[in-house]
Amino acid sequence: MTEKTFNKWFNVFILAGMAVVTCIVTGIKLQNAGSGEHLWLLLSAFGSLMGVLATVCSANGWIITFLFGFLDVSIYGIACWMNWLDGGSGLGNALLHLVYFVPMQLVGFVQWKRRGAKASHQVKARRLSPAMRWTWLAISLVATVVLYLVIARFDRSAAEGFLKVAVILDVIPLVCNIIGQLLMSTAYMEQWIFWMAVNVFSIALWINSDKSFAPVYIVKYSFYLINSINGLRIWYNLSKPGA
């Protein structure tokens, strides 16, 4: 099987699988949804589908990813905000998506255009130097500690004690999302390492939520995780010298 054929069928699997599972989960949750939750279940399902489209397009280096991404991060940011207002975790992710990710969709679009991305052309990917890889790792560790100390003071779900699991599940995706988006907007392969971390900890965050739309996001980030592994494989090839 050729690389092009594999990517085609892998994309079909991710998109079709996400669509089917999302429809099933949403249909089940709609039957038991309380007053006022129906609209958000449907919006969450729609946002999740847009998010999967965005990640599939991103993995393949297609610039249209930023259109789907805008819809996804806007809806997800509001969902996280609602979850936090109701006493759950998600403050960090809400601020991240609404204040950072929404405008970064435009920034990413402009940057990819400068690196040759068009409707029919993939972006010209690149790799970090070894020194820069260690630098970003150090930055991510320091930022995680600092943001944990800040958000732990405000997160309403935080239990007493030195280590607060709900805050950890909020902070790690926050830091990895910020760095991942920066590396994505500037077309670096290493973005996918951070996206993998985002997906793993986001799954854990929503497993610990009792919101009616939480299962939609568990499914969403599970598919994201699978796609991010494939994204790393594709970008490894796209970022080879002379590719």
PDB file of N, CA and C in Angstrom, residues 183-217:
ATOM      1  N   LEU A 183       4.141  25.762  17.836  1.00  0.00           N
ATOM      2  CA  LEU A 183       4.927  24.931  16.917  1.00  0.00           C
ATOM      3  C   LEU A 183       4.128  24.577  15.666  1.00  0.00           C
ATOM      4  N   MET A 184       2.824  24.435  15.833  1.00  0.00           N
ATOM      5  CA  MET A 184       1.971  24.155  14.673  1.00  0.00           C
ATOM      6  C   MET A 184       1.924  25.366  13.740  1.00  0.00           C
ATOM      7  N   SER A 185       1.728  26.552  14.304  1.00  0.00           N
ATOM      8  CA  SER A 185       1.620  27.762  13.490  1.00  0.00           C
ATOM      9  C   SER A 185       2.904  28.050  12.722  1.00  0.00           C
ATOM     10  N   THR A 186       4.030  27.614  13.280  1.00  0.00           N
ATOM     11  CA  THR A 186       5.313  27.835  12.618  1.00  0.00           C
ATOM     12  C   THR A 186       5.808  26.580  11.901  1.00  0.00           C
ATOM     13  N   ALA A 187       4.919  25.568  11.803  1.00  0.00           N
ATOM     14  CA  ALA A 187       5.143  24.368  10.984  1.00  0.00           C
ATOM     15  C   ALA A 187       6.301  23.485  11.440  1.00  0.00           C
ATOM     16  N   TYR A 188       6.406  23.261  12.762  1.00  0.00           N
ATOM     17  CA  TYR A 188       7.429  22.358  13.278  1.00  0.00           C
ATOM     18  C   TYR A 188       6.848  20.975  13.569  1.00  0.00           C
ATOM     19  N   MET A 189       7.587  19.950  13.198  1.00  0.00           N
ATOM     20  CA  MET A 189       7.158  18.571  13.394  1.00  0.00           C
ATOM     21  C   MET A 189       6.885  18.243  14.861  1.00  0.00           C
ATOM     22  N   GLU A 190       7.674  18.802  15.772  1.00  0.00           N
ATOM     23  CA  GLU A 190       7.603  18.438  17.194  1.00  0.00           C
ATOM     24  C   GLU A 190       6.294  18.828  17.851  1.00  0.00           C
ATOM     25  N   GLN A 191       5.466  19.588  17.156  1.00  0.00           N
ATOM     26  CA  GLN A 191       4.146  19.924  17.698  1.00  0.00           C
ATOM     27  C   GLN A 191       3.383  18.663  18.112  1.00  0.00           C
ATOM     28  N   TRP A 192       3.581  17.562  17.384  1.00  0.00           N
ATOM     29  CA  TRP A 192       2.773  16.362  17.608  1.00  0.00           C
ATOM     30  C   TRP A 192       3.088  15.676  18.928  1.00  0.00           C
ATOM     31  N   ILE A 193       4.281  15.871  19.447  1.00  0.00           N
ATOM     32  CA  ILE A 193       4.596  15.341  20.779  1.00  0.00           C
ATOM     33  C   ILE A 193       3.701  16.017  21.818  1.00  0.00           C
ATOM     34  N   PHE A 194       3.549  17.313  21.691  1.00  0.00           N
ATOM     35  CA  PHE A 194       2.720  18.061  22.642  1.00  0.00           C
ATOM     36  C   PHE A 194       1.235  17.753  22.441  1.00  0.00           C
ATOM     37  N   TRP A 195       0.820  17.539  21.181  1.00  0.00           N
ATOM     38  CA  TRP A 195      -0.586  17.197  20.948  1.00  0.00           C
ATOM     39  C   TRP A 195      -0.934  15.841  21.566  1.00  0.00           C
ATOM     40  N   MET A 196       0.015  14.913  21.546  1.00  0.00           N
ATOM     41  CA  MET A 196      -0.234  13.618  22.186  1.00  0.00           C
ATOM     42  C   MET A 196      -0.485  13.789  23.679  1.00  0.00           C
ATOM     43  N   ALA A 197       0.315  14.613  24.316  1.00  0.00           N
ATOM     44  CA  ALA A 197       0.138  14.866  25.749  1.00  0.00           C
ATOM     45  C   ALA A 197      -1.198  15.544  26.016  1.00  0.00           C
ATOM     46  N   VAL A 198      -1.560  16.499  25.165  1.00  0.00           N
ATOM     47  CA  VAL A 198      -2.860  17.173  25.290  1.00  0.00           C
ATOM     48  C   VAL A 198      -3.991  16.156  25.259  1.00  0.00           C
ATOM     49  N   ASN A 199      -3.932  15.250  24.312  1.00  0.00           N
ATOM     50  CA  ASN A 199      -5.009  14.287  24.125  1.00  0.00           C
ATOM     51  C   ASN A 199      -5.136  13.335  25.306  1.00  0.00           C
ATOM     52  N   VAL A 200      -4.022  12.832  25.798  1.00  0.00           N
ATOM     53  CA  VAL A 200      -4.052  11.893  26.925  1.00  0.00           C
ATOM     54  C   VAL A 200      -4.641  12.546  28.168  1.00  0.00           C
ATOM     55  N   PHE A 201      -4.184  13.733  28.498  1.00  0.00           N
ATOM     56  CA  PHE A 201      -4.651  14.387  29.724  1.00  0.00           C
ATOM     57  C   PHE A 201      -6.054  14.981  29.568  1.00  0.00           C
ATOM     58  N   SER A 202      -6.447  15.325  28.333  1.00  0.00           N
ATOM     59  CA  SER A 202      -7.815  15.804  28.118  1.00  0.00           C
ATOM     60  C   SER A 202      -8.814  14.662  28.291  1.00  0.00           C
ATOM     61  N   ILE A 203      -8.438  13.470  27.859  1.00  0.00           N
ATOM     62  CA  ILE A 203      -9.295  12.303  28.076  1.00  0.00           C
ATOM     63  C   ILE A 203      -9.500  12.093  29.567  1.00  0.00           C
ATOM     64  N   ALA A 204      -8.414  12.184  30.319  1.00  0.00           N
ATOM     65  CA  ALA A 204      -8.503  12.008  31.767  1.00  0.00           C
ATOM     66  C   ALA A 204      -9.359  13.097  32.415  1.00  0.00           C
ATOM     67  N   LEU A 205      -9.236  14.328  31.916  1.00  0.00           N
ATOM     68  CA  LEU A 205     -10.017  15.446  32.473  1.00  0.00           C
ATOM     69  C   LEU A 205     -11.515  15.195  32.321  1.00  0.00           C
ATOM     70  N   TRP A 206     -11.944  14.788  31.117  1.00  0.00           N
ATOM     71  CA  TRP A 206     -13.375  14.613  30.869  1.00  0.00           C
ATOM     72  C   TRP A 206     -13.919  13.327  31.467  1.00  0.00           C
ATOM     73  N   ILE A 207     -13.055  12.343  31.700  1.00  0.00           N
ATOM     74  CA  ILE A 207     -13.499  11.135  32.414  1.00  0.00           C
ATOM     75  C   ILE A 207     -13.925  11.502  33.830  1.00  0.00           C
ATOM     76  N   ASN A 208     -13.280  12.522  34.378  1.00  0.00           N
ATOM     77  CA  ASN A 208     -13.584  12.956  35.743  1.00  0.00           C
ATOM     78  C   ASN A 208     -14.685  14.014  35.803  1.00  0.00           C
ATOM     79  N   SER A 209     -15.329  14.308  34.672  1.00  0.00           N
ATOM     80  CA  SER A 209     -16.418  15.289  34.642  1.00  0.00           C
ATOM     81  C   SER A 209     -17.767  14.583  34.626  1.00  0.00           C
ATOM     82  N   ASP A 210     -18.774  15.204  35.257  1.00  0.00           N
ATOM     83  CA  ASP A 210     -20.116  14.630  35.253  1.00  0.00           C
ATOM     84  C   ASP A 210     -21.062  15.386  34.314  1.00  0.00           C
ATOM     85  N   LYS A 211     -20.510  16.244  33.452  1.00  0.00           N
ATOM     86  CA  LYS A 211     -21.348  16.968  32.503  1.00  0.00           C
ATOM     87  C   LYS A 211     -21.931  16.006  31.474  1.00  0.00           C
ATOM     88  N   SER A 212     -23.134  16.299  30.997  1.00  0.00           N
ATOM     89  CA  SER A 212     -23.813  15.410  30.056  1.00  0.00           C
ATOM     90  C   SER A 212     -23.055  15.270  28.744  1.00  0.00           C
ATOM     91  N   PHE A 213     -22.316  16.317  28.352  1.00  0.00           N
ATOM     92  CA  PHE A 213     -21.603  16.268  27.080  1.00  0.00           C
ATOM     93  C   PHE A 213     -20.174  15.751  27.220  1.00  0.00           C
ATOM     94  N   ALA A 214     -19.764  15.348  28.421  1.00  0.00           N
ATOM     95  CA  ALA A 214     -18.410  14.845  28.640  1.00  0.00           C
ATOM     96  C   ALA A 214     -18.061  13.642  27.759  1.00  0.00           C
ATOM     97  N   PRO A 215     -18.966  12.656  27.582  1.00  0.00           N
ATOM     98  CA  PRO A 215     -18.620  11.507  26.726  1.00  0.00           C
ATOM     99  C   PRO A 215     -18.254  11.895  25.300  1.00  0.00           C
ATOM    100  N   VAL A 216     -18.872  12.970  24.800  1.00  0.00           N
ATOM    101  CA  VAL A 216     -18.554  13.433  23.447  1.00  0.00           C
ATOM    102  C   VAL A 216     -17.082  13.815  23.362  1.00  0.00           C
ATOM    103  N   TYR A 217     -16.589  14.491  24.397  1.00  0.00           N
ATOM    104  CA  TYR A 217     -15.201  14.934  24.386  1.00  0.00           C
ATOM    105  C   TYR A 217     -14.220  13.803  24.683  1.00  0.00           C
TER     106      TYR A 217
END
